[in-house]
PDB file of C-alpha atoms in Angstrom:
ATOM      1  CA  MET X   1     -14.406   5.964  13.299  1.00  0.00           C
ATOM      2  CA  LYS X   2     -14.419   9.627  14.212  1.00  0.00           C
ATOM      3  CA  MET X   3     -15.580  12.203  11.675  1.00  0.00           C
ATOM      4  CA  GLY X   4     -12.131  13.800  11.499  1.00  0.00           C
ATOM      5  CA  GLU X   5     -10.487  10.481  10.723  1.00  0.00           C
ATOM      6  CA  PHE X   6     -13.136   9.694   8.129  1.00  0.00           C
ATOM      7  CA  LEU X   7     -12.659  13.042   6.390  1.00  0.00           C
ATOM      8  CA  LYS X   8      -8.886  12.600   6.511  1.00  0.00           C
ATOM      9  CA  LYS X   9      -9.275   9.160   4.952  1.00  0.00           C
ATOM     10  CA  VAL X  10     -11.577  10.388   2.170  1.00  0.00           C
ATOM     11  CA  PHE X  11      -9.775  13.616   1.333  1.00  0.00           C
ATOM     12  CA  VAL X  12      -6.159  12.828   2.105  1.00  0.00           C
ATOM     13  CA  GLU X  13      -5.991   9.179   1.069  1.00  0.00           C
ATOM     14  CA  LYS X  14      -8.622   8.981  -1.643  1.00  0.00           C
ATOM     15  CA  PHE X  15      -9.460  12.440  -2.910  1.00  0.00           C
ATOM     16  CA  TRP X  16      -5.935  13.471  -3.816  1.00  0.00           C
ATOM     17  CA  ILE X  17      -5.509  10.444  -6.087  1.00  0.00           C
ATOM     18  CA  LYS X  18      -8.752  11.294  -7.895  1.00  0.00           C
ATOM     19  CA  ALA X  19      -7.852  14.977  -8.074  1.00  0.00           C
ATOM     20  CA  ALA X  20      -4.368  14.290  -9.435  1.00  0.00           C
ATOM     21  CA  SER X  21      -5.718  11.762 -11.953  1.00  0.00           C
ATOM     22  CA  LEU X  22      -8.349  14.236 -13.151  1.00  0.00           C
ATOM     23  CA  ALA X  23      -5.766  17.014 -13.461  1.00  0.00           C
ATOM     24  CA  LEU X  24      -3.439  14.768 -15.477  1.00  0.00           C
ATOM     25  CA  ALA X  25      -6.311  13.606 -17.694  1.00  0.00           C
ATOM     26  CA  LEU X  26      -7.306  17.208 -18.333  1.00  0.00           C
ATOM     27  CA  VAL X  27      -3.743  18.209 -19.246  1.00  0.00           C
ATOM     28  CA  VAL X  28      -3.316  15.228 -21.582  1.00  0.00           C
ATOM     29  CA  VAL X  29      -6.635  15.831 -23.367  1.00  0.00           C
ATOM     30  CA  VAL X  30      -5.985  19.556 -23.712  1.00  0.00           C
ATOM     31  CA  LEU X  31      -2.553  18.885 -25.224  1.00  0.00           C
ATOM     32  CA  LEU X  32      -3.991  16.240 -27.532  1.00  0.00           C
ATOM     33  CA  ASN X  33      -6.668  18.591 -28.844  1.00  0.00           C
ATOM     34  CA  ILE X  34      -4.760  21.811 -29.351  1.00  0.00           C
ATOM     35  CA  ALA X  35      -2.001  20.439 -31.531  1.00  0.00           C
TER      36      ALA X  35
ATOM     37  CA  MET U   1      19.672  27.772 -29.137  1.00  0.00           C
ATOM     38  CA  GLY U   2      17.984  31.053 -30.041  1.00  0.00           C
ATOM     39  CA  ILE U   3      15.871  29.304 -32.643  1.00  0.00           C
ATOM     40  CA  ARG U   4      14.889  26.604 -30.164  1.00  0.00           C
ATOM     41  CA  LEU U   5      13.867  29.151 -27.526  1.00  0.00           C
ATOM     42  CA  LEU U   6      11.896  31.032 -30.123  1.00  0.00           C
ATOM     43  CA  SER U   7      10.092  27.883 -31.218  1.00  0.00           C
ATOM     44  CA  ALA U   8       9.344  26.976 -27.588  1.00  0.00           C
ATOM     45  CA  THR U   9       7.929  30.462 -26.984  1.00  0.00           C
ATOM     46  CA  GLU U  10       5.905  30.220 -30.157  1.00  0.00           C
ATOM     47  CA  ARG U  11       4.640  26.837 -29.055  1.00  0.00           C
ATOM     48  CA  LEU U  12       3.610  28.260 -25.659  1.00  0.00           C
ATOM     49  CA  TRP U  13       1.709  31.075 -27.373  1.00  0.00           C
ATOM     50  CA  LYS U  14       0.072  28.537 -29.655  1.00  0.00           C
ATOM     51  CA  ILE U  15      -0.934  26.469 -26.636  1.00  0.00           C
ATOM     52  CA  LYS U  16      -2.322  29.558 -24.915  1.00  0.00           C
ATOM     53  CA  ASP U  17      -4.460  30.335 -27.970  1.00  0.00           C
ATOM     54  CA  GLY U  18      -5.423  26.690 -28.313  1.00  0.00           C
ATOM     55  CA  LEU U  19      -6.416  26.575 -24.631  1.00  0.00           C
ATOM     56  CA  PHE U  20      -8.912  29.380 -25.115  1.00  0.00           C
ATOM     57  CA  GLY U  21     -10.168  27.656 -28.241  1.00  0.00           C
ATOM     58  CA  PHE U  22     -10.475  24.348 -26.371  1.00  0.00           C
ATOM     59  CA  PHE U  23     -12.643  25.757 -23.612  1.00  0.00           C
ATOM     60  CA  ASN U  24     -14.644  28.018 -25.946  1.00  0.00           C
ATOM     61  CA  ASN U  25     -15.456  25.140 -28.286  1.00  0.00           C
ATOM     62  CA  PHE U  26     -15.806  22.542 -25.528  1.00  0.00           C
ATOM     63  CA  THR U  27     -17.858  19.611 -26.816  1.00  0.00           C
ATOM     64  CA  VAL U  28     -19.256  16.457 -25.250  1.00  0.00           C
ATOM     65  CA  MET U  29     -16.484  14.497 -26.974  1.00  0.00           C
ATOM     66  CA  PHE U  30     -13.853  16.405 -25.033  1.00  0.00           C
ATOM     67  CA  GLY U  31     -15.725  15.584 -21.835  1.00  0.00           C
ATOM     68  CA  VAL U  32     -15.816  11.907 -22.799  1.00  0.00           C
ATOM     69  CA  GLU U  33     -12.092  11.968 -23.605  1.00  0.00           C
ATOM     70  CA  ILE U  34     -11.267  13.573 -20.255  1.00  0.00           C
ATOM     71  CA  PHE U  35     -13.455  11.023 -18.465  1.00  0.00           C
ATOM     72  CA  LEU U  36     -11.810   8.065 -20.247  1.00  0.00           C
ATOM     73  CA  PHE U  37      -8.292   9.338 -19.544  1.00  0.00           C
ATOM     74  CA  PHE U  38      -9.308  10.010 -15.934  1.00  0.00           C
ATOM     75  CA  LEU U  39     -10.598   6.427 -15.612  1.00  0.00           C
ATOM     76  CA  LEU U  40      -7.357   5.032 -17.053  1.00  0.00           C
ATOM     77  CA  ILE U  41      -5.012   7.146 -14.913  1.00  0.00           C
ATOM     78  CA  TYR U  42      -7.134   6.695 -11.768  1.00  0.00           C
ATOM     79  CA  TYR U  43      -7.381   2.917 -12.197  1.00  0.00           C
ATOM     80  CA  VAL U  44      -3.616   2.545 -12.705  1.00  0.00           C
ATOM     81  CA  SER U  45      -2.943   4.847  -9.730  1.00  0.00           C
ATOM     82  CA  LYS U  46      -5.379   2.905  -7.553  1.00  0.00           C
ATOM     83  CA  VAL U  47      -3.790  -0.438  -8.473  1.00  0.00           C
ATOM     84  CA  LEU U  48      -0.342   0.930  -7.624  1.00  0.00           C
ATOM     85  CA  ARG U  49      -1.559   2.526  -4.382  1.00  0.00           C
ATOM     86  CA  ASP U  50      -3.473  -0.577  -3.251  1.00  0.00           C
ATOM     87  CA  ASN U  51      -0.344  -2.655  -3.742  1.00  0.00           C
ATOM     88  CA  ASP U  52       1.724  -0.320  -1.587  1.00  0.00           C
ATOM     89  CA  ALA U  53       3.638   1.051  -4.576  1.00  0.00           C
ATOM     90  CA  THR U  54       3.055   4.741  -3.880  1.00  0.00           C
ATOM     91  CA  LYS U  55       6.522   5.677  -5.131  1.00  0.00           C
ATOM     92  CA  LEU U  56       5.824   3.920  -8.420  1.00  0.00           C
ATOM     93  CA  MET U  57       2.508   5.773  -8.634  1.00  0.00           C
ATOM     94  CA  LEU U  58       4.311   9.099  -8.211  1.00  0.00           C
ATOM     95  CA  LEU U  59       6.821   8.003 -10.853  1.00  0.00           C
ATOM     96  CA  TYR U  60       3.903   7.170 -13.183  1.00  0.00           C
ATOM     97  CA  TRP U  61       2.428  10.634 -12.688  1.00  0.00           C
ATOM     98  CA  GLY U  62       5.858  12.190 -13.123  1.00  0.00           C
ATOM     99  CA  LEU U  63       6.396  10.357 -16.416  1.00  0.00           C
ATOM    100  CA  ILE U  64       3.025  11.586 -17.714  1.00  0.00           C
ATOM    101  CA  VAL U  65       4.002  15.147 -16.770  1.00  0.00           C
ATOM    102  CA  VAL U  66       7.362  14.664 -18.541  1.00  0.00           C
ATOM    103  CA  GLY U  67       5.513  13.404 -21.647  1.00  0.00           C
ATOM    104  CA  CYS U  68       3.251  16.457 -21.578  1.00  0.00           C
ATOM    105  CA  ALA U  69       6.215  18.798 -21.075  1.00  0.00           C
ATOM    106  CA  LEU U  70       8.001  17.208 -24.028  1.00  0.00           C
ATOM    107  CA  ASN U  71       4.863  17.680 -26.084  1.00  0.00           C
ATOM    108  CA  VAL U  72       4.916  21.381 -25.207  1.00  0.00           C
ATOM    109  CA  PHE U  73       8.638  22.073 -25.590  1.00  0.00           C
ATOM    110  CA  ALA U  74       9.720  19.462 -28.139  1.00  0.00           C
ATOM    111  CA  TYR U  75       6.680  19.128 -30.311  1.00  0.00           C
ATOM    112  CA  THR U  76       8.618  17.750 -33.270  1.00  0.00           C
ATOM    113  CA  LEU U  77       9.854  14.902 -31.058  1.00  0.00           C
ATOM    114  CA  VAL U  78       6.640  14.182 -29.149  1.00  0.00           C
ATOM    115  CA  ASP U  79       3.655  14.962 -31.290  1.00  0.00           C
ATOM    116  CA  ARG U  80      -0.045  14.339 -30.648  1.00  0.00           C
ATOM    117  CA  GLN U  81      -0.019  10.653 -31.632  1.00  0.00           C
ATOM    118  CA  PHE U  82       3.188   9.967 -29.765  1.00  0.00           C
ATOM    119  CA  LEU U  83       1.713  11.458 -26.556  1.00  0.00           C
ATOM    120  CA  LEU U  84      -1.397   9.306 -26.949  1.00  0.00           C
ATOM    121  CA  PHE U  85       0.643   6.111 -27.352  1.00  0.00           C
ATOM    122  CA  TYR U  86       3.071   7.184 -24.641  1.00  0.00           C
ATOM    123  CA  VAL U  87       0.310   7.531 -22.000  1.00  0.00           C
ATOM    124  CA  ALA U  88      -1.396   4.317 -23.136  1.00  0.00           C
ATOM    125  CA  LEU U  89       1.832   2.279 -23.156  1.00  0.00           C
ATOM    126  CA  LEU U  90       2.993   3.704 -19.845  1.00  0.00           C
ATOM    127  CA  SER U  91      -0.334   2.763 -18.232  1.00  0.00           C
ATOM    128  CA  ALA U  92      -0.254  -0.701 -19.793  1.00  0.00           C
ATOM    129  CA  PHE U  93       3.307  -1.216 -18.534  1.00  0.00           C
ATOM    130  CA  MET U  94       2.334  -0.222 -14.974  1.00  0.00           C
ATOM    131  CA  LEU U  95      -0.629  -2.618 -15.055  1.00  0.00           C
ATOM    132  CA  PHE U  96       1.621  -5.320 -16.493  1.00  0.00           C
ATOM    133  CA  LEU U  97       3.923  -4.999 -13.471  1.00  0.00           C
ATOM    134  CA  PHE U  98       0.966  -5.916 -11.259  1.00  0.00           C
ATOM    135  CA  ASN U  99      -0.731  -8.252 -13.713  1.00  0.00           C
ATOM    136  CA  VAL U 100      -1.548 -10.906 -11.102  1.00  0.00           C
ATOM    137  CA  GLU U 101      -3.159  -8.355  -8.777  1.00  0.00           C
ATOM    138  CA  VAL U 102      -5.077  -6.738 -11.660  1.00  0.00           C
ATOM    139  CA  LYS U 103      -6.348 -10.125 -12.844  1.00  0.00           C
ATOM    140  CA  LYS U 104      -7.419 -11.014  -9.327  1.00  0.00           C
ATOM    141  CA  SER U 105      -9.142  -7.670  -8.755  1.00  0.00           C
ATOM    142  CA  LEU U 106     -11.051  -8.080 -12.030  1.00  0.00           C
ATOM    143  CA  TRP U 107     -12.185 -11.585 -11.084  1.00  0.00           C
ATOM    144  CA  ASP U 108     -13.192 -10.362  -7.641  1.00  0.00           C
ATOM    145  CA  VAL U 109     -15.249  -7.383  -8.829  1.00  0.00           C
ATOM    146  CA  HIS U 110     -18.546  -9.178  -8.383  1.00  0.00           C
ATOM    147  CA  SER U 111     -17.729 -10.370  -4.871  1.00  0.00           C
ATOM    148  CA  ALA U 112     -16.042  -7.178  -3.646  1.00  0.00           C
ATOM    149  CA  LYS U 113     -19.050  -6.057  -1.648  1.00  0.00           C
ATOM    150  CA  THR U 114     -19.539  -9.347   0.113  1.00  0.00           C
ATOM    151  CA  ASN U 115     -15.915 -10.198   0.783  1.00  0.00           C
ATOM    152  CA  PRO U 116     -15.115  -9.134   4.323  1.00  0.00           C
ATOM    153  CA  SER U 117     -11.366  -9.099   3.712  1.00  0.00           C
ATOM    154  CA  GLU U 118     -11.801  -6.259   1.213  1.00  0.00           C
ATOM    155  CA  LYS U 119     -12.976  -3.829   3.800  1.00  0.00           C
ATOM    156  CA  LEU U 120     -10.229  -4.955   6.130  1.00  0.00           C
ATOM    157  CA  THR U 121      -7.632  -3.292   3.935  1.00  0.00           C
ATOM    158  CA  ALA U 122      -9.334   0.044   4.399  1.00  0.00           C
ATOM    159  CA  GLY U 123      -7.147   0.469   7.453  1.00  0.00           C
ATOM    160  CA  GLY U 124      -9.759   1.654   9.939  1.00  0.00           C
ATOM    161  CA  ILE U 125      -8.086   1.058  13.278  1.00  0.00           C
ATOM    162  CA  GLU U 126     -10.206   1.649  16.312  1.00  0.00           C
ATOM    163  CA  THR U 127      -8.534   3.706  18.954  1.00  0.00           C
ATOM    164  CA  ARG U 128      -8.426   2.022  22.344  1.00  0.00           C
ATOM    165  CA  THR U 129      -7.359   3.057  25.794  1.00  0.00           C
ATOM    166  CA  GLN U 130      -3.794   2.712  26.954  1.00  0.00           C
ATOM    167  CA  ALA U 131      -4.750  -0.144  29.286  1.00  0.00           C
ATOM    168  CA  GLU U 132      -6.289  -2.116  26.412  1.00  0.00           C
ATOM    169  CA  THR U 133      -3.204  -1.564  24.279  1.00  0.00           C
ATOM    170  CA  GLU U 134      -0.926  -2.726  27.063  1.00  0.00           C
ATOM    171  CA  HIS U 135      -3.171  -5.764  27.487  1.00  0.00           C
ATOM    172  CA  CYS U 136      -2.676  -6.586  23.786  1.00  0.00           C
ATOM    173  CA  ILE U 137       1.095  -6.161  24.072  1.00  0.00           C
ATOM    174  CA  THR U 138       1.268  -8.417  27.137  1.00  0.00           C
ATOM    175  CA  ASN U 139      -0.842 -11.106  25.492  1.00  0.00           C
ATOM    176  CA  VAL U 140       1.240 -11.176  22.305  1.00  0.00           C
ATOM    177  CA  ILE U 141       4.530 -11.333  24.217  1.00  0.00           C
ATOM    178  CA  LYS U 142       3.263 -14.023  26.579  1.00  0.00           C
ATOM    179  CA  ALA U 143       2.113 -16.125  23.641  1.00  0.00           C
ATOM    180  CA  LEU U 144       5.456 -15.668  21.853  1.00  0.00           C
ATOM    181  CA  GLN U 145       7.416 -16.673  24.947  1.00  0.00           C
ATOM    182  CA  ASN U 146       5.234 -19.723  25.599  1.00  0.00           C
ATOM    183  CA  MET U 147       5.632 -20.864  21.994  1.00  0.00           C
ATOM    184  CA  SER U 148       9.368 -20.216  22.172  1.00  0.00           C
ATOM    185  CA  LYS U 149       9.657 -22.399  25.285  1.00  0.00           C
ATOM    186  CA  ASN U 150       7.762 -25.240  23.611  1.00  0.00           C
ATOM    187  CA  ASN U 151       9.503 -24.855  20.214  1.00  0.00           C
ATOM    188  CA  VAL U 152       6.258 -24.078  18.435  1.00  0.00           C
ATOM    189  CA  GLY U 153       6.839 -22.226  15.148  1.00  0.00           C
ATOM    190  CA  ALA U 154       4.932 -18.978  14.709  1.00  0.00           C
ATOM    191  CA  LEU U 155       4.819 -16.001  12.379  1.00  0.00           C
ATOM    192  CA  ILE U 156       2.925 -12.867  13.393  1.00  0.00           C
ATOM    193  CA  VAL U 157       2.691  -9.818  11.139  1.00  0.00           C
ATOM    194  CA  LEU U 158       1.844  -6.469  12.719  1.00  0.00           C
ATOM    195  CA  SER U 159       0.019  -4.686   9.929  1.00  0.00           C
ATOM    196  CA  LYS U 160      -0.880  -1.034   9.612  1.00  0.00           C
ATOM    197  CA  GLY U 161      -3.472  -1.726   6.946  1.00  0.00           C
ATOM    198  CA  SER U 162      -1.002  -1.579   4.060  1.00  0.00           C
ATOM    199  CA  LEU U 163      -0.839  -5.308   3.341  1.00  0.00           C
ATOM    200  CA  PRO U 164      -1.641  -6.370  -0.222  1.00  0.00           C
ATOM    201  CA  LYS U 165      -5.209  -7.676  -0.467  1.00  0.00           C
ATOM    202  CA  GLN U 166      -3.962 -11.005  -1.774  1.00  0.00           C
ATOM    203  CA  VAL U 167      -2.204 -11.729   1.501  1.00  0.00           C
ATOM    204  CA  LEU U 168      -5.420 -11.373   3.505  1.00  0.00           C
ATOM    205  CA  GLN U 169      -7.440 -13.260   0.935  1.00  0.00           C
ATOM    206  CA  SER U 170      -5.024 -16.191   1.067  1.00  0.00           C
ATOM    207  CA  GLY U 171      -5.857 -16.834   4.711  1.00  0.00           C
ATOM    208  CA  VAL U 172      -8.915 -17.058   6.928  1.00  0.00           C
ATOM    209  CA  VAL U 173     -10.440 -13.850   8.288  1.00  0.00           C
ATOM    210  CA  ILE U 174     -10.771 -14.098  12.059  1.00  0.00           C
ATOM    211  CA  GLU U 175     -11.423 -10.590  13.440  1.00  0.00           C
ATOM    212  CA  ALA U 176     -10.927 -11.681  17.047  1.00  0.00           C
ATOM    213  CA  GLU U 177      -9.677  -9.910  20.121  1.00  0.00           C
ATOM    214  CA  ILE U 178      -6.008 -10.590  20.886  1.00  0.00           C
ATOM    215  CA  SER U 179      -5.444 -13.178  23.595  1.00  0.00           C
ATOM    216  CA  THR U 180      -2.591 -15.495  24.516  1.00  0.00           C
ATOM    217  CA  GLN U 181      -4.807 -18.563  24.235  1.00  0.00           C
ATOM    218  CA  MET U 182      -6.087 -17.546  20.810  1.00  0.00           C
ATOM    219  CA  ILE U 183      -2.577 -16.995  19.415  1.00  0.00           C
ATOM    220  CA  GLU U 184      -1.237 -20.242  20.876  1.00  0.00           C
ATOM    221  CA  GLY U 185      -4.315 -22.091  19.665  1.00  0.00           C
ATOM    222  CA  ILE U 186      -3.825 -20.924  16.101  1.00  0.00           C
ATOM    223  CA  PHE U 187      -0.148 -21.921  16.053  1.00  0.00           C
ATOM    224  CA  PHE U 188      -0.696 -25.270  17.775  1.00  0.00           C
ATOM    225  CA  PRO U 189       1.157 -27.751  15.473  1.00  0.00           C
ATOM    226  CA  LYS U 190      -1.911 -29.822  14.593  1.00  0.00           C
ATOM    227  CA  ALA U 191      -4.200 -26.816  14.098  1.00  0.00           C
ATOM    228  CA  PRO U 192      -5.270 -26.207  10.476  1.00  0.00           C
ATOM    229  CA  LEU U 193      -4.044 -22.587  10.411  1.00  0.00           C
ATOM    230  CA  HIS U 194      -0.698 -23.087  12.145  1.00  0.00           C
ATOM    231  CA  ASP U 195       1.342 -23.130   8.941  1.00  0.00           C
ATOM    232  CA  GLY U 196       0.557 -19.642   7.677  1.00  0.00           C
ATOM    233  CA  ALA U 197       1.061 -16.158   9.054  1.00  0.00           C
ATOM    234  CA  MET U 198      -1.195 -14.465  11.571  1.00  0.00           C
ATOM    235  CA  ILE U 199      -2.032 -10.851  10.782  1.00  0.00           C
ATOM    236  CA  ILE U 200      -2.596  -8.481  13.683  1.00  0.00           C
ATOM    237  CA  HIS U 201      -4.200  -5.191  12.722  1.00  0.00           C
ATOM    238  CA  GLY U 202      -4.529  -2.768  15.566  1.00  0.00           C
ATOM    239  CA  HIS U 203      -6.099  -4.515  18.526  1.00  0.00           C
ATOM    240  CA  LYS U 204      -7.477  -7.481  16.630  1.00  0.00           C
ATOM    241  CA  ILE U 205      -6.261 -10.679  15.080  1.00  0.00           C
ATOM    242  CA  GLN U 206      -7.357  -9.917  11.542  1.00  0.00           C
ATOM    243  CA  ALA U 207      -6.540 -13.192   9.785  1.00  0.00           C
ATOM    244  CA  ALA U 208      -4.525 -16.383  10.101  1.00  0.00           C
ATOM    245  CA  GLY U 209      -3.122 -19.008   7.768  1.00  0.00           C
ATOM    246  CA  CYS U 210      -2.017 -16.298   5.323  1.00  0.00           C
ATOM    247  CA  PHE U 211       0.605 -16.898   2.633  1.00  0.00           C
ATOM    248  CA  LEU U 212       3.351 -14.307   2.411  1.00  0.00           C
ATOM    249  CA  PRO U 213       5.820 -13.539  -0.375  1.00  0.00           C
ATOM    250  CA  LEU U 214       9.259 -15.036   0.306  1.00  0.00           C
ATOM    251  CA  THR U 215      12.381 -12.918   0.166  1.00  0.00           C
ATOM    252  CA  GLN U 216      14.583 -13.709  -2.827  1.00  0.00           C
ATOM    253  CA  LYS U 217      17.769 -12.342  -1.277  1.00  0.00           C
ATOM    254  CA  THR U 218      20.563 -14.858  -0.838  1.00  0.00           C
ATOM    255  CA  SER U 219      22.501 -12.864   1.756  1.00  0.00           C
ATOM    256  CA  TYR U 220      20.596 -14.331   4.725  1.00  0.00           C
ATOM    257  CA  PRO U 221      21.954 -17.325   6.681  1.00  0.00           C
ATOM    258  CA  LYS U 222      21.214 -20.731   5.190  1.00  0.00           C
ATOM    259  CA  ASP U 223      19.459 -21.873   8.365  1.00  0.00           C
ATOM    260  CA  TYR U 224      16.590 -19.452   7.722  1.00  0.00           C
ATOM    261  CA  GLY U 225      13.652 -21.575   6.706  1.00  0.00           C
ATOM    262  CA  THR U 226      10.520 -20.686   4.787  1.00  0.00           C
ATOM    263  CA  ARG U 227       8.944 -19.055   7.854  1.00  0.00           C
ATOM    264  CA  HIS U 228      11.842 -16.608   8.268  1.00  0.00           C
ATOM    265  CA  ARG U 229      12.023 -15.963   4.531  1.00  0.00           C
ATOM    266  CA  ALA U 230       8.288 -15.155   4.508  1.00  0.00           C
ATOM    267  CA  ALA U 231       8.709 -12.884   7.541  1.00  0.00           C
ATOM    268  CA  ILE U 232      11.488 -10.990   5.758  1.00  0.00           C
ATOM    269  CA  GLY U 233       9.682 -11.000   2.394  1.00  0.00           C
ATOM    270  CA  ILE U 234       6.559  -9.288   3.707  1.00  0.00           C
ATOM    271  CA  THR U 235       8.570  -6.516   5.381  1.00  0.00           C
ATOM    272  CA  GLU U 236      10.250  -5.855   2.026  1.00  0.00           C
ATOM    273  CA  VAL U 237       6.960  -5.248   0.224  1.00  0.00           C
ATOM    274  CA  ALA U 238       4.838  -3.655   2.966  1.00  0.00           C
ATOM    275  CA  ASN U 239       5.328  -1.372   5.938  1.00  0.00           C
ATOM    276  CA  VAL U 240       4.875  -4.051   8.602  1.00  0.00           C
ATOM    277  CA  ILE U 241       6.752  -5.676  11.475  1.00  0.00           C
ATOM    278  CA  SER U 242       7.116  -9.481  11.599  1.00  0.00           C
ATOM    279  CA  LEU U 243       7.611 -11.528  14.760  1.00  0.00           C
ATOM    280  CA  VAL U 244       8.919 -15.053  14.197  1.00  0.00           C
ATOM    281  CA  VAL U 245       9.380 -18.001  16.535  1.00  0.00           C
ATOM    282  CA  SER U 246      11.700 -20.651  15.139  1.00  0.00           C
ATOM    283  CA  GLU U 247      10.265 -24.154  15.263  1.00  0.00           C
ATOM    284  CA  GLU U 248      13.743 -25.748  15.524  1.00  0.00           C
ATOM    285  CA  THR U 249      15.414 -23.482  18.065  1.00  0.00           C
ATOM    286  CA  GLY U 250      12.583 -21.513  19.688  1.00  0.00           C
ATOM    287  CA  ILE U 251      14.483 -18.286  18.965  1.00  0.00           C
ATOM    288  CA  ILE U 252      12.247 -15.251  18.647  1.00  0.00           C
ATOM    289  CA  SER U 253      13.179 -12.796  15.878  1.00  0.00           C
ATOM    290  CA  ILE U 254      11.880  -9.353  15.009  1.00  0.00           C
ATOM    291  CA  VAL U 255      11.940  -8.314  11.342  1.00  0.00           C
ATOM    292  CA  LYS U 256      11.621  -4.688  10.242  1.00  0.00           C
ATOM    293  CA  GLN U 257      12.189  -3.523   6.660  1.00  0.00           C
ATOM    294  CA  GLY U 258      14.126  -6.679   5.823  1.00  0.00           C
ATOM    295  CA  ASN U 259      16.401  -6.418   8.881  1.00  0.00           C
ATOM    296  CA  VAL U 260      16.284  -9.389  11.237  1.00  0.00           C
ATOM    297  CA  THR U 261      16.960  -9.019  14.973  1.00  0.00           C
ATOM    298  CA  ARG U 262      17.448 -12.483  16.431  1.00  0.00           C
ATOM    299  CA  TYR U 263      17.292 -13.554  20.084  1.00  0.00           C
ATOM    300  CA  ALA U 264      14.605 -10.972  20.869  1.00  0.00           C
ATOM    301  CA  ASP U 265      14.069 -10.797  24.620  1.00  0.00           C
ATOM    302  CA  TYR U 266      11.133  -9.389  26.582  1.00  0.00           C
ATOM    303  CA  ASP U 267      12.346  -5.780  26.423  1.00  0.00           C
ATOM    304  CA  MET U 268      12.997  -5.916  22.685  1.00  0.00           C
ATOM    305  CA  LEU U 269       9.532  -7.346  22.067  1.00  0.00           C
ATOM    306  CA  VAL U 270       7.947  -4.657  24.247  1.00  0.00           C
ATOM    307  CA  ASP U 271       9.852  -2.003  22.289  1.00  0.00           C
ATOM    308  CA  ALA U 272       8.785  -3.469  18.929  1.00  0.00           C
ATOM    309  CA  LEU U 273       5.125  -3.673  19.965  1.00  0.00           C
ATOM    310  CA  LYS U 274       5.124  -0.206  21.537  1.00  0.00           C
ATOM    311  CA  ASP U 275       6.702   1.068  18.358  1.00  0.00           C
ATOM    312  CA  TYR U 276       3.852  -0.552  16.409  1.00  0.00           C
ATOM    313  CA  TYR U 277       1.040   0.711  18.642  1.00  0.00           C
ATOM    314  CA  TRP U 278       2.627   4.132  18.962  1.00  0.00           C
ATOM    315  CA  GLN U 279       1.070   5.380  15.737  1.00  0.00           C
ATOM    316  CA  GLU U 280      -2.319   3.955  16.565  1.00  0.00           C
ATOM    317  CA  MET U 281      -2.489   5.590  19.943  1.00  0.00           C
ATOM    318  CA  PRO U 282      -4.477   8.834  20.089  1.00  0.00           C
ATOM    319  CA  LEU U 283      -2.371  11.939  20.689  1.00  0.00           C
ATOM    320  CA  GLY U 284      -3.979  12.462  24.122  1.00  0.00           C
ATOM    321  CA  ASP U 285      -2.901   9.017  25.309  1.00  0.00           C
ATOM    322  CA  ARG U 286       0.600   9.490  23.941  1.00  0.00           C
ATOM    323  CA  ARG U 287       1.002  12.762  25.833  1.00  0.00           C
ATOM    324  CA  ARG U 288      -0.153  11.160  29.037  1.00  0.00           C
ATOM    325  CA  GLY U 289       3.117   9.335  28.764  1.00  0.00           C
ATOM    326  CA  GLY U 290       1.937   5.758  28.823  1.00  0.00           C
ATOM    327  CA  LEU U 291       3.627   4.592  25.683  1.00  0.00           C
ATOM    328  CA  ILE U 292       6.428   7.085  25.479  1.00  0.00           C
ATOM    329  CA  LYS U 293       9.677   5.868  26.841  1.00  0.00           C
TER     330      LYS U 293
END
């Protein structure tokens, strides 16, 4: 697999799920703790 | 209305102040909370994504955002505890929808590294030359036509790596180069793998003898047997193309997104296979014009 494809796979297919999950987790925890 | 807007503005100011307070007084417990929520949301998202339910995953994220927005703008309706239960119940509901897959993935945790079919779902398709691709297309069509002539039933699924793991795990991993003899050999009536589906991924026969989900729709003709129903069923749950040879009539059918095209001739099969390999072909090869009609 070429490096470009590998990076696309990691960042486009995997990273964005982790990033979105982390962002949502952060928002939820912030809202839970500043009530 | 004015009172509501005022309370929403007040709430936003309160959140702004609270936000500063949150980051100024950041403790390890907050970090642990964020990590646990991240694990929960990521696991649910991964389960949905792995089972080709990306739209449901986006809906899940959207519902969490809606819950958070309600917490900000309608605090009396959605308070702290409600938000906590809302996220937990929403996640549990999403996992419940895929309870069989979740159960299976939990049982398979220990063998995930050694199971070759796991890595097969990663979708790494090797790019090949145009000649090799055309060779694959010719071999598949030749095999289909030979089986059609001899009334040998066959079901081939052209996968783009989005098949549910369970489908691959239900069969036997082959990882062989595509050849007419190999395909005909697998579907030979007395062969042990002839009764299931063959999965082609890129330029390889990935697996054979796989069990597919059957379509539950009743609108299809009564003469469609289990093989046709499986061919339709898999195109309803995954982005794949199914090629079916009827055992009774020898008719070749192409199934895309639940739509069946019967009496597929040579040209239609070439079109379907070129359509499949189109996305796998490198841009350079596509521009050279080989696979573009």
